[in-house]
Tab-separated table of C-alpha atoms in Angstrom:
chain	number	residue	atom	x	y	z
A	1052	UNK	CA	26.626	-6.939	19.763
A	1053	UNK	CA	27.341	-4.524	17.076
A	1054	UNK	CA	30.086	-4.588	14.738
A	1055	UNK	CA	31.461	-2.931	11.853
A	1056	UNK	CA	30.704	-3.843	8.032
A	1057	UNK	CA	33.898	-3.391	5.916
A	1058	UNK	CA	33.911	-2.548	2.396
A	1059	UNK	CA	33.896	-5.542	0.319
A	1060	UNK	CA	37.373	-6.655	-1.439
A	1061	UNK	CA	39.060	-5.395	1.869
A	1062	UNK	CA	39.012	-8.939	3.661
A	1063	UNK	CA	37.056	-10.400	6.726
A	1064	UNK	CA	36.257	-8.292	9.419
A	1065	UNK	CA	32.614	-8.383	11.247
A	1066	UNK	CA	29.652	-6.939	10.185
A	1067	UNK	CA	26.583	-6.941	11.794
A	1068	UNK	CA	23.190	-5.504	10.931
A	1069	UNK	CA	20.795	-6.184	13.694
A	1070	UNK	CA	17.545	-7.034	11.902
A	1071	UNK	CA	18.833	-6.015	8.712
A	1072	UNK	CA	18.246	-2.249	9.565
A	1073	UNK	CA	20.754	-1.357	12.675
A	1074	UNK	CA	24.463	-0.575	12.179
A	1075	UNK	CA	27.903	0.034	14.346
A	1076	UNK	CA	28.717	3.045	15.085
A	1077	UNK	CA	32.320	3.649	14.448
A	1078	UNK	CA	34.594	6.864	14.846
A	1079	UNK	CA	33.940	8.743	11.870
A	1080	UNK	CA	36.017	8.441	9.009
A	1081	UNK	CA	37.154	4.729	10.188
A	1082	UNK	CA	38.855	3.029	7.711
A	1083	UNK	CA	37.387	0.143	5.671
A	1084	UNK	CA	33.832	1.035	6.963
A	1085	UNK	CA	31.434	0.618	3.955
A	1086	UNK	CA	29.159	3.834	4.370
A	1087	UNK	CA	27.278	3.055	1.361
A	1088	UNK	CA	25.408	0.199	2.736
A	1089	UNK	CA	24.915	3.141	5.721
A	1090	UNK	CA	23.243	5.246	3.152
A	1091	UNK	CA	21.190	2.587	1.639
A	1092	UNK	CA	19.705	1.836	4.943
A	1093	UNK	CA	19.115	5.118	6.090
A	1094	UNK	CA	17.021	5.622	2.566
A	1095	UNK	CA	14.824	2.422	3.208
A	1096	UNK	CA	14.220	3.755	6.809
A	1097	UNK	CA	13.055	7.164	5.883
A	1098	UNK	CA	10.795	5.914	2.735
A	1099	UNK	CA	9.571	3.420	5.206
A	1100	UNK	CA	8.371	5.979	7.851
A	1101	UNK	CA	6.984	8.426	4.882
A	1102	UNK	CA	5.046	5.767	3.767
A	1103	UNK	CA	2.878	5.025	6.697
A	1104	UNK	CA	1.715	8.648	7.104
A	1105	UNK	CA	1.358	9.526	3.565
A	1106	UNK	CA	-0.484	6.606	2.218
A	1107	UNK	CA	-3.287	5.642	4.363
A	1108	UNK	CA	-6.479	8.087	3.840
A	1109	UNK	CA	-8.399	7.865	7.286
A	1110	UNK	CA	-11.657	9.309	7.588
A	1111	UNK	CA	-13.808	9.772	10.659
A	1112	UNK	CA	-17.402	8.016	10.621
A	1113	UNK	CA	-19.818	7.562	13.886
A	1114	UNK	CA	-18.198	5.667	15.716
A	1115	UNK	CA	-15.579	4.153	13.852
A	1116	UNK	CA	-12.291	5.014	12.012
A	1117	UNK	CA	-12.527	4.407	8.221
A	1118	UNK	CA	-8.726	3.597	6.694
A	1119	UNK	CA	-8.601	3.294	2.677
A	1120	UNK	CA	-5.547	4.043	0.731
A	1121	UNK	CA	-4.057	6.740	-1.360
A	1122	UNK	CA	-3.376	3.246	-3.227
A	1123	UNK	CA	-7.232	3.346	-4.855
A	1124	UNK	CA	-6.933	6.493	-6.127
A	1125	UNK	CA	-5.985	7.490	-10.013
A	1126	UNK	CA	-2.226	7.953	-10.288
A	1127	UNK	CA	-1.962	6.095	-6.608
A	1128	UNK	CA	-0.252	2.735	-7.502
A	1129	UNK	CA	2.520	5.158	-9.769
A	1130	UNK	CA	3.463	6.678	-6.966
A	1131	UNK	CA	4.457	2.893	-5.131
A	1132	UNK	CA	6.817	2.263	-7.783
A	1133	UNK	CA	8.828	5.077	-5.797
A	1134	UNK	CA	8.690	4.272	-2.575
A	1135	UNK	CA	8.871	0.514	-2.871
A	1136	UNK	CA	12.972	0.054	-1.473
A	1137	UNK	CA	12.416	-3.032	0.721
A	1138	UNK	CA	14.154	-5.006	-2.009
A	1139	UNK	CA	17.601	-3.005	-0.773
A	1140	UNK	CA	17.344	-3.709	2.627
A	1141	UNK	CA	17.726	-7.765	2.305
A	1142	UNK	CA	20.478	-6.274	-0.357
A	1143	UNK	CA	22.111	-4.525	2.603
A	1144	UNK	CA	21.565	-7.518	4.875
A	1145	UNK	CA	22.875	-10.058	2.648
A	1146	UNK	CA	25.942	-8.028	2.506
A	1147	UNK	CA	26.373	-7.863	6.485
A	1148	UNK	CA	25.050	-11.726	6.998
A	1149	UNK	CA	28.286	-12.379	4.767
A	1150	UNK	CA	30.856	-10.929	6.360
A	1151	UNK	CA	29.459	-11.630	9.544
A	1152	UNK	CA	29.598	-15.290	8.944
A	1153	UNK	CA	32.212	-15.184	7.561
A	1154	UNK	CA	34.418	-13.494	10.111
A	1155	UNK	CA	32.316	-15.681	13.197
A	1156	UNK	CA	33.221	-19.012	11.274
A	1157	UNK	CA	36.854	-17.622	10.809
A	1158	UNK	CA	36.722	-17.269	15.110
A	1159	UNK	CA	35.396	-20.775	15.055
A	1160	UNK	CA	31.811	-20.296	15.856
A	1161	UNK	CA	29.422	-22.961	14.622
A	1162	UNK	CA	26.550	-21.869	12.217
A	1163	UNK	CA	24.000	-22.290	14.918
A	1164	UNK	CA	25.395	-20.086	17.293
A	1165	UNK	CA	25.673	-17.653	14.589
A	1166	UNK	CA	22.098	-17.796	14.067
A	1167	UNK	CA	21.219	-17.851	17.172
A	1168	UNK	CA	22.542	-14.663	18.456
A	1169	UNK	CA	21.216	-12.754	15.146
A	1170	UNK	CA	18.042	-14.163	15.871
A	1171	UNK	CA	17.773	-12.824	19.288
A	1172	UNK	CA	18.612	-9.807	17.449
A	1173	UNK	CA	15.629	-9.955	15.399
A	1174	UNK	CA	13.203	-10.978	18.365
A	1175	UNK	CA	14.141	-9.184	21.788
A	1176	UNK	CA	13.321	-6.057	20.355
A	1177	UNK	CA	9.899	-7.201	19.499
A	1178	UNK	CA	9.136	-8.214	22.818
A	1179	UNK	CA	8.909	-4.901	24.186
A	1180	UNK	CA	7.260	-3.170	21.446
A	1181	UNK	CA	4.565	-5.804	21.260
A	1182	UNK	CA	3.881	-5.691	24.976
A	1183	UNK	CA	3.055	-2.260	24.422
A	1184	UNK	CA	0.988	-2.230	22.194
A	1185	UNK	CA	-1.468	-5.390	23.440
A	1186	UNK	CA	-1.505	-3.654	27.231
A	1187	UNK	CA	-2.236	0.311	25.817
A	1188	UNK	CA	-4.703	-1.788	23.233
A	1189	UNK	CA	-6.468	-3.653	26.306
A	1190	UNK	CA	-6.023	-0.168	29.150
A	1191	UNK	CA	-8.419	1.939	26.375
A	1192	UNK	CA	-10.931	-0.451	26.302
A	1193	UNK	CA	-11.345	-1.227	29.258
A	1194	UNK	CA	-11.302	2.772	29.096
A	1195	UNK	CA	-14.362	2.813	27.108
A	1196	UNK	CA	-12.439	4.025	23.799
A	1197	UNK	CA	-14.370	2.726	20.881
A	1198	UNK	CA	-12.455	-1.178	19.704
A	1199	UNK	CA	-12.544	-0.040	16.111
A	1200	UNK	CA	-10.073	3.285	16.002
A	1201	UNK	CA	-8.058	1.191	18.456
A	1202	UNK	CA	-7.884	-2.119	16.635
A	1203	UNK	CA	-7.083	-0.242	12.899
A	1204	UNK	CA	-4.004	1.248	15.033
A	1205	UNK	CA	-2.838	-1.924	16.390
A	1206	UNK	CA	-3.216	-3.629	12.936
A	1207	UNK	CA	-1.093	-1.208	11.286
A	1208	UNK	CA	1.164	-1.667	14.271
A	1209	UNK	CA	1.548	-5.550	13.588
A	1210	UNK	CA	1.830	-4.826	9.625
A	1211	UNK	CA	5.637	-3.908	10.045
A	1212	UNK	CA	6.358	-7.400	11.409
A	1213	UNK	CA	6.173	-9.169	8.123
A	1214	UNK	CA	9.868	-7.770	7.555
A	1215	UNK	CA	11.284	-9.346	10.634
A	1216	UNK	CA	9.520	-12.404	9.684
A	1217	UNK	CA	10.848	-12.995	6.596
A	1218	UNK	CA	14.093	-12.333	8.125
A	1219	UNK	CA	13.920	-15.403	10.342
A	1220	UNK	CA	14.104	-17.122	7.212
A	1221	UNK	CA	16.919	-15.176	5.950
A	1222	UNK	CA	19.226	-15.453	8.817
A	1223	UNK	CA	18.666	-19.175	9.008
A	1224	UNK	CA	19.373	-20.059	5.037
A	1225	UNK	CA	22.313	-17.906	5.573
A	1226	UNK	CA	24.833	-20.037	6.224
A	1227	UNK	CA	23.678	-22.399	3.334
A	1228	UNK	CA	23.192	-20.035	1.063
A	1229	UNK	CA	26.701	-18.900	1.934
A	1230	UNK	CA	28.047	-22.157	1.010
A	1231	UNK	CA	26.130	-22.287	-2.198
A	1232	UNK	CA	27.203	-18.754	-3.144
A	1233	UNK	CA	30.712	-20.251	-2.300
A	1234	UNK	CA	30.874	-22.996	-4.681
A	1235	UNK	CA	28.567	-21.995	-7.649
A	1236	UNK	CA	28.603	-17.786	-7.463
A	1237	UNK	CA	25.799	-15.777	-9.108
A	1238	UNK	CA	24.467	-19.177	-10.048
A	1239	UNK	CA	23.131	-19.434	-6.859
A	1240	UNK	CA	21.120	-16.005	-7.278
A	1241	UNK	CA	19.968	-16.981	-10.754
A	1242	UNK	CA	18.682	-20.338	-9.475
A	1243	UNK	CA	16.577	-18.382	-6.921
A	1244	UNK	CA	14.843	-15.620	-9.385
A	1245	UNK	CA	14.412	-18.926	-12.188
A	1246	UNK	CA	12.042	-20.458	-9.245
A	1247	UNK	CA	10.159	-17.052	-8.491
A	1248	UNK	CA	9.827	-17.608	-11.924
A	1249	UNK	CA	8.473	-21.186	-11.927
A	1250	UNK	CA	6.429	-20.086	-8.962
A	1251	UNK	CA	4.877	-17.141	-10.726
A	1252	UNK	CA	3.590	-19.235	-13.648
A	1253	UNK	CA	2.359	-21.925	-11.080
A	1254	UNK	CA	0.524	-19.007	-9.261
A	1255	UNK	CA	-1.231	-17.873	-13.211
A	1256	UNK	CA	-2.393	-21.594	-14.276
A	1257	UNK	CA	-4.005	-22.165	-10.497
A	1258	UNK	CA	-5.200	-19.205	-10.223
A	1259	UNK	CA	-4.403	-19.060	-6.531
A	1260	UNK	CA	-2.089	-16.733	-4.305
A	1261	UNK	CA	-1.444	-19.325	-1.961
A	1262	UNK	CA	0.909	-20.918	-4.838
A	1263	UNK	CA	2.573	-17.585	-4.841
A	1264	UNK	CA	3.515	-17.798	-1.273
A	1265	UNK	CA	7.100	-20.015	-2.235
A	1266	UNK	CA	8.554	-16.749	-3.459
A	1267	UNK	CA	8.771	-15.329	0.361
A	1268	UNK	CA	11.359	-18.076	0.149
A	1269	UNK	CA	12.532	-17.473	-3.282
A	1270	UNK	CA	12.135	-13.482	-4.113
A	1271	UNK	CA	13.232	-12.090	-0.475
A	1272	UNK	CA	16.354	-14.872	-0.497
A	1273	UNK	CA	17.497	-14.198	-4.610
A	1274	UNK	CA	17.856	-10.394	-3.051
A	1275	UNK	CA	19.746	-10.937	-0.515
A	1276	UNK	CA	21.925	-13.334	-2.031
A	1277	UNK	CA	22.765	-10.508	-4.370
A	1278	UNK	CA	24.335	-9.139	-1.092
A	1279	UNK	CA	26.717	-11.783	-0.675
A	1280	UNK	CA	27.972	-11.050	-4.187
A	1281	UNK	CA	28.648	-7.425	-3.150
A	1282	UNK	CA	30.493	-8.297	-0.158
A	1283	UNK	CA	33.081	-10.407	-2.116
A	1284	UNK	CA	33.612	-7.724	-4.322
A	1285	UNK	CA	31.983	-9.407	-7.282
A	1286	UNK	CA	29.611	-7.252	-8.034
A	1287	UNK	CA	31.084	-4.396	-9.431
A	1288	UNK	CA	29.631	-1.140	-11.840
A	1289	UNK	CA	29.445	-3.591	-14.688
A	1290	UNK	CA	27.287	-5.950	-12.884
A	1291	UNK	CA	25.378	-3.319	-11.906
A	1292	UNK	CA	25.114	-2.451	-15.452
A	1293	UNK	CA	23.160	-6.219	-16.492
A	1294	UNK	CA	21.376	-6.075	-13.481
A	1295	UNK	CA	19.539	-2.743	-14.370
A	1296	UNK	CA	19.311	-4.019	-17.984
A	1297	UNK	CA	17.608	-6.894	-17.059
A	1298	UNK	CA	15.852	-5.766	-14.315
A	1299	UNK	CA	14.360	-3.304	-16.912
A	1300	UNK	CA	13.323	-5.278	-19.476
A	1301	UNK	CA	11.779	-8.235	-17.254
A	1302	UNK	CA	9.490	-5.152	-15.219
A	1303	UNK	CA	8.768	-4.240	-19.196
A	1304	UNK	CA	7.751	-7.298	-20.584
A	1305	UNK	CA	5.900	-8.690	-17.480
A	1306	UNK	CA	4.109	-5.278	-17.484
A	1307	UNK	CA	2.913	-5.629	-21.307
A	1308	UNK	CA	1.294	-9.224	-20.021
A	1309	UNK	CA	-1.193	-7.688	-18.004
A	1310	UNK	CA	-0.775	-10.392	-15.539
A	1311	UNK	CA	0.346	-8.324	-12.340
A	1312	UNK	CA	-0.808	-5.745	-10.228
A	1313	UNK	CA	0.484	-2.151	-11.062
A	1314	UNK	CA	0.605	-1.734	-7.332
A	1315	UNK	CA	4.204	-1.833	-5.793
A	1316	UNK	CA	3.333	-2.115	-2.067
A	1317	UNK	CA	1.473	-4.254	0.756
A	1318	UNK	CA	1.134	-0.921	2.739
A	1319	UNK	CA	-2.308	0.130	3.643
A	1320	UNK	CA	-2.954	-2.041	0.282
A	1321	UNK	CA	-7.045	-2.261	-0.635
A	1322	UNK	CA	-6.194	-4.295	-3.938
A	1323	UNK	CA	-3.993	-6.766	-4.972
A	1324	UNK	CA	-0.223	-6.110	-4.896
A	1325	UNK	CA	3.254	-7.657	-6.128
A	1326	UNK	CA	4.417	-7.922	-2.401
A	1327	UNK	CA	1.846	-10.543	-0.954
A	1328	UNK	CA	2.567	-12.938	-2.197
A	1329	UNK	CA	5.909	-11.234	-3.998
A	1330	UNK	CA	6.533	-12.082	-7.679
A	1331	UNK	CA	8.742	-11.865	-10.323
A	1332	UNK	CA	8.385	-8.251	-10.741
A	1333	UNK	CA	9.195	-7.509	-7.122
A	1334	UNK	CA	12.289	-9.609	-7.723
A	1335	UNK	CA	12.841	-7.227	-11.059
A	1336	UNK	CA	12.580	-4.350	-9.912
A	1337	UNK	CA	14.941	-5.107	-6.876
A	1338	UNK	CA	17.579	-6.177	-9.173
A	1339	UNK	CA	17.207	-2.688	-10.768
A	1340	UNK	CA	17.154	-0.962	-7.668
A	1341	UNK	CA	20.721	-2.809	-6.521
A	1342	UNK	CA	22.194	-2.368	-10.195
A	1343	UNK	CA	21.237	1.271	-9.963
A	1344	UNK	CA	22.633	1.960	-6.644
A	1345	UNK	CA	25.926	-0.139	-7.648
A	1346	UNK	CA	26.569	2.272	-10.087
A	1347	UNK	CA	26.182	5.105	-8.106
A	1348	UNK	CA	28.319	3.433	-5.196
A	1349	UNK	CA	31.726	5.654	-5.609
A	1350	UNK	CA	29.387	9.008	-5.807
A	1351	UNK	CA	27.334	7.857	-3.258
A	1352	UNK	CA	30.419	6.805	-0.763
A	1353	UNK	CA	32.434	9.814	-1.409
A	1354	UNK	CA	29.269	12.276	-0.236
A	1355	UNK	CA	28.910	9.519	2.689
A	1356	UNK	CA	32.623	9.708	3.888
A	1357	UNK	CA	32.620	13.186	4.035
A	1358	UNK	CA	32.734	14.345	7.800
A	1359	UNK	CA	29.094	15.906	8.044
A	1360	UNK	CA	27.662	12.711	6.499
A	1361	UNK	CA	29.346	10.205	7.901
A	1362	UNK	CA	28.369	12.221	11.850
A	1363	UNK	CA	24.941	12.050	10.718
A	1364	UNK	CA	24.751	8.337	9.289
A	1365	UNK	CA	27.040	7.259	12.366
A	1366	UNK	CA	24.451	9.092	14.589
A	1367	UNK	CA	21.003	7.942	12.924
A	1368	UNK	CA	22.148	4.157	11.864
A	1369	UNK	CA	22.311	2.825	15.391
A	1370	UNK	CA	19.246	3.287	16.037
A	1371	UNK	CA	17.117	2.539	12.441
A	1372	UNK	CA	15.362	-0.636	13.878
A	1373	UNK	CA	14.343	0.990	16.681
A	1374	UNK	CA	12.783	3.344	14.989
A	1375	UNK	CA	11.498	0.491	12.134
A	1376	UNK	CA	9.611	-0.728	15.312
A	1377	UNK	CA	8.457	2.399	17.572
A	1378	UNK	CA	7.530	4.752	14.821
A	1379	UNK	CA	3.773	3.397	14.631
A	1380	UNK	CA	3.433	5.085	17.860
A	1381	UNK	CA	3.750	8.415	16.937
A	1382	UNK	CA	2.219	8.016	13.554
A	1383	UNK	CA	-0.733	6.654	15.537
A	1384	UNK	CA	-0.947	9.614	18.064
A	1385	UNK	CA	-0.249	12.223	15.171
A	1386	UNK	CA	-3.206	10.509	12.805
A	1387	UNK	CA	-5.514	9.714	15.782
A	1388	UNK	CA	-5.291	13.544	17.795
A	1389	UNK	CA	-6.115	14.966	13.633
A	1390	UNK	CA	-8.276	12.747	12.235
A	1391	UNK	CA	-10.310	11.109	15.095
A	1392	UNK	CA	-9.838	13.978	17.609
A	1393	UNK	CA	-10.358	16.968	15.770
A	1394	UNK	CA	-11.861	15.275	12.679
A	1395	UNK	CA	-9.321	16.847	10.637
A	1396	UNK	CA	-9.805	13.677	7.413
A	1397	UNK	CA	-6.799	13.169	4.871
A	1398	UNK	CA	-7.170	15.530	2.108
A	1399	UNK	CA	-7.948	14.071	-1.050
A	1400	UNK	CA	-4.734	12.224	-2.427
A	1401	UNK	CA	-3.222	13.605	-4.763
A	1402	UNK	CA	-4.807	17.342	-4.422
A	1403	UNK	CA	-2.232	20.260	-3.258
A	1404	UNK	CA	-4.417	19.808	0.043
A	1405	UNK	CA	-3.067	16.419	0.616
A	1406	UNK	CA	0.582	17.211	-0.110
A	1407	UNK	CA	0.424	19.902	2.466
A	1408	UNK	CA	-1.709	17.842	5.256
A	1409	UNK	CA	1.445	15.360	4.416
A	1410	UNK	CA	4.308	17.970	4.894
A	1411	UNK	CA	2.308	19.436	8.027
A	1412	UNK	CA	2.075	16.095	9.360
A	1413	UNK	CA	5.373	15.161	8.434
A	1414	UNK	CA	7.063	17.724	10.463
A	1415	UNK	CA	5.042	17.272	13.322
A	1416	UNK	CA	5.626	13.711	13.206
A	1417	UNK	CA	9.759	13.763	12.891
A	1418	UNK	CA	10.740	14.826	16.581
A	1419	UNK	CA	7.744	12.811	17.966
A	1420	UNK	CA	9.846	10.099	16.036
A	1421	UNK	CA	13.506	11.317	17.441
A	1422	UNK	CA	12.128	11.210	20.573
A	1423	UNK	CA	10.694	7.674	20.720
A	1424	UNK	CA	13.487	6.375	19.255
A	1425	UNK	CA	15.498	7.771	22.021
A	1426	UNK	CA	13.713	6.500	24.824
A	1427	UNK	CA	13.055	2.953	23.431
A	1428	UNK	CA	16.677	2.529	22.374
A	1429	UNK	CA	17.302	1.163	25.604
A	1430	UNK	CA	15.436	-2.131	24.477
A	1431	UNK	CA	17.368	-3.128	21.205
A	1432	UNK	CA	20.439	-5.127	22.752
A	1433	UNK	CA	18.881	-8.228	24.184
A	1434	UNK	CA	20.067	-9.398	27.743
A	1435	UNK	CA	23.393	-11.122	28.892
A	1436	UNK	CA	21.265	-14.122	29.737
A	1437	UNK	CA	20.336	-14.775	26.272
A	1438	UNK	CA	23.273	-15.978	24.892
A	1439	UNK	CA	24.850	-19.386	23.958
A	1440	UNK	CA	24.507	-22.090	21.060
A	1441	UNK	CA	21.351	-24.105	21.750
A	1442	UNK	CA	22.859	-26.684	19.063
A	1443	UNK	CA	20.783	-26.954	15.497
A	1444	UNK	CA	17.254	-28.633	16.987
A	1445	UNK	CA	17.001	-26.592	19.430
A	1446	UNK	CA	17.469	-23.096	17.400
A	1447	UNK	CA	15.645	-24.613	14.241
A	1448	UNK	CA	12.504	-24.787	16.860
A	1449	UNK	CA	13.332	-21.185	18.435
A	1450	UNK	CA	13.391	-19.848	14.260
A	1451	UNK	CA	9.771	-21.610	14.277
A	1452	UNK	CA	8.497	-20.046	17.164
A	1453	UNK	CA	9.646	-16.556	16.741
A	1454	UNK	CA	9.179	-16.684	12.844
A	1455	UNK	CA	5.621	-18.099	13.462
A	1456	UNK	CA	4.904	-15.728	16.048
A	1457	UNK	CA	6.508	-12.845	14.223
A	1458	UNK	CA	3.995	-13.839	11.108
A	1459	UNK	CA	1.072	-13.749	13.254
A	1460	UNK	CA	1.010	-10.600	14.954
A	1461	UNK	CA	1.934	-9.008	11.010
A	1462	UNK	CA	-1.569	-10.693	10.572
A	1463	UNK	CA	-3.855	-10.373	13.173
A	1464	UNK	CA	-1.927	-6.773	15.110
A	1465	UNK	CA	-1.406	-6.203	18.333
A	1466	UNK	CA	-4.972	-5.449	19.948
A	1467	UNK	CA	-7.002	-6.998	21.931
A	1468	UNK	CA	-7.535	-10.304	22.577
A	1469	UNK	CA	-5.726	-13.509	23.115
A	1470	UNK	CA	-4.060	-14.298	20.036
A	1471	UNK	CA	-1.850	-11.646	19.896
A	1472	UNK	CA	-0.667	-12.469	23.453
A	1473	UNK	CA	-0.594	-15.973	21.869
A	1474	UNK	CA	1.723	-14.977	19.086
A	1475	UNK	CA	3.777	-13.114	21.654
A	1476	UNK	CA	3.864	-15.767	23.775
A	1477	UNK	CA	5.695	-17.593	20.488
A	1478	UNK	CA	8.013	-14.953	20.287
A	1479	UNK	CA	9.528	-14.950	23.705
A	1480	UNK	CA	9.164	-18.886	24.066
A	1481	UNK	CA	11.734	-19.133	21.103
A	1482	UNK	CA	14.387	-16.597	22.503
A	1483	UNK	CA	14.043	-18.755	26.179
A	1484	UNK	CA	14.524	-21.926	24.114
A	1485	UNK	CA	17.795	-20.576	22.497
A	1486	UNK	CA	19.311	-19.939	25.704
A	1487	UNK	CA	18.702	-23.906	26.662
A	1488	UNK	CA	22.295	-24.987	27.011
A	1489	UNK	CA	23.527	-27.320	23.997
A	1490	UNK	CA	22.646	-30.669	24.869
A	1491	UNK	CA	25.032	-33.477	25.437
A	1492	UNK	CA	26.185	-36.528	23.903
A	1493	UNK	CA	26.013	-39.608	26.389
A	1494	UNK	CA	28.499	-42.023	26.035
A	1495	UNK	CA	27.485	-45.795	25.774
A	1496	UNK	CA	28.859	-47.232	29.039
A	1497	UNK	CA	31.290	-50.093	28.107
């Protein structure tokens, strides 16, 4: 199912962004389509990618495959404050989860088959992927290829997970959180970011990270509830204006405390980081990032609804989450043939060595990419079969299973072994339960 996202203050209409990351593909030029949102996920896409190759350092070592980060170097955690744009992409969604609700609700759909059907969204695509992964993980060694170059693949592999995760969550507050954003506004959003806020200084006086894990909830959710005020038209360049402002000055004074991590990313992280658990300056610097691009939206839509643009975001958009999901293969192949095969290490970071091993590879990489993407496309749109409202127990349990699932293979990768069949198992045990058909009311006889 893929629809079209309209640009906000024009009305209903669907929109759907499968996982977040995947968009319609409309004739170009269409009206009311909202290429902006196109451009913004495009961007998160291609940092996303560039990350993975650039950041992890891999060394070859007898017998093994040593993986640090470009992260523990001097200068390295700067250069996160760059490419750390996941804050957009629940922007983006929020956006899309709006309208789409909004127009499904309009057709008379109830919330839970709403959530059901972006849920298989979010899971089927996984299934495939995973499975993958596990059997090439288990075929090399039972091939005799050494378990450790193998397993820091499959790890990395499992790492991108935590996004689709999260979203679980997302898609199943939505319809809440539309109501709340319904009745009470940006309240909604500020009551969010106050209890990252509460949550932060709860983290401090404990001492513990596990404290800090309530902001998945309240962080990831206070962004994309920012969406939902886009896609009613309320936020506009002068919102975008406070939003900067204060996104500014919270990531300034928070800074000057000395109490966070001056590293902007989870990826390939060897230290602590503001993204697990995510804090209040995540949360800031998101509301920056959004304010920023708000105020850039009419520049950025009129270079998007040109004709070239708009045929290359209506060509490449389709098809983002498959790449969000595949592209660990060829990064894997590219970084294993150099690095283990030829023993071709990362450069030093930061060195004009390392930013040409990183263009080299970069180029090499983008058709193996292209290519992946177009042979795995096959496996975003979930089955006929799976379809239906399972009625709220029922898909509450499926968001359980596929979140949980989801959250363990982002932990423990997709090797070898049996929990990541285990948390695979989860997966596809919550998109059968979904298609269980609603269950009925008996009637008391008499």
């Amino acid at each position: 199912m893929t629809t079209t996202v309209r640009r906000p203050g024009t009305g209903g209409g669907p929109s759907a962004l499968p996982a977040a990351v995947s968009a319609s593909v409309p004739q170009v030029g269409a009206p009311g389509r909202d290429r902006f949102l196109d451009v913004l996920r495009l961007l998160v896409m291609g940092l996303v990618v560039l990350q993975h190759w650039w950041l992890p350092v891999l060394t070859r070592q007898p017998g093994e495959l040593a993986a640090t980060s470009v992260i523990g170097v001097d200068g390295g955690s700067t250069l996160t404050w760059f490419v750390q744009v996941m804050p957009l992409i629940f922007f983006v969604g929020g956006a899309s989860n709006l309208l789409s609700w909004r127009s499904a609700s309009g057709r008379g759909s109830t919330a839970t088959a709403w959530v059901a059907r972006r849920l298989r969204r979010i899971a089927w695509p996984v299934v495939p992927v995973a499975a993958v992964w596990i059997g090439a993980a288990h075929l090399l060694s039972v091939g005799g290829v050494p378990e450790q170059p193998v397993s820091v693949a499959a790890e990395a592999a499992g790492m991108v997970l935590w996004f689709l995760a999260v979203y679980v969550l997302v898609v199943v507050a939505t319809p809440v959180l539309a109501a709340a954003d319904a009745r009470i506004g940006p309240w909604a959003a500020v009551a969010l970011f106050a209890a990252a806020g509460l949550t932060d200084a709860a983290r401090i006086a404990t001492g513990s990270d596990t404290a800090g894990y309530a902001n998945v909830v309240f962080v990831w959710l206070g962004l994309h509830q920012l969406g939902f005020l886009y896609a009613r038209g309320a936020l506009r360049a002068r919102q975008g204006a406070v939003l900067v402002a204060a996104g500014a000055a919270t990531v300034g004074v928070l800074a000057l405390t000395g109490l966070y991590s001056p590293n902007m990313t989870g990826v390939f992280a060897m230290e602590a980081s503001n993204v697990f658990p995510p804090n209040l300056v995540l949360a800031s610097v998101g509301a920056l990032q959004i304010g920023a691009a708000v105020l850039l939206r009419s520049w950025i839509s009129a270079w998007a609804d040109r004709p070239g643009p708009a045929r290359v975001l209506d060509l490449l958009c389709p098809r983002l989450m498959t790449v969000y999901l595949w592209h660990m293969i060829p990064v894997s192949v590219v970084s294993g043939t150099l690095v283990y095969g030829l023993g071709v290490d990362t450069p030093q970071p930061m060195t004009v060595s390392w930013l040409l091993f990183g263009a080299l590879g970069t180029a090499a990489l983008t058709p193996l990419v292209v290519l992946t993407a177009s042979l795995t496309a096959r496996f975003e749109e979930p089955p006929r079969l799976l379809a239906g409202d399972p009625g709220p127990i029922l898909v509450l349990a499926s968001a359980a299973l596929i979140g949980g699932g989801l959250g363990a293979l982002t932990g423990i990768g997709l090797g070898v072994g049996w929990r990541p069949l285990l948390a695979l198992a989860a997966v596809a045990a919550g998109l059968l339960l979904m298609n269980a058909p609603r269950l009925r009311r008996v009637r008391p006889v008499g």
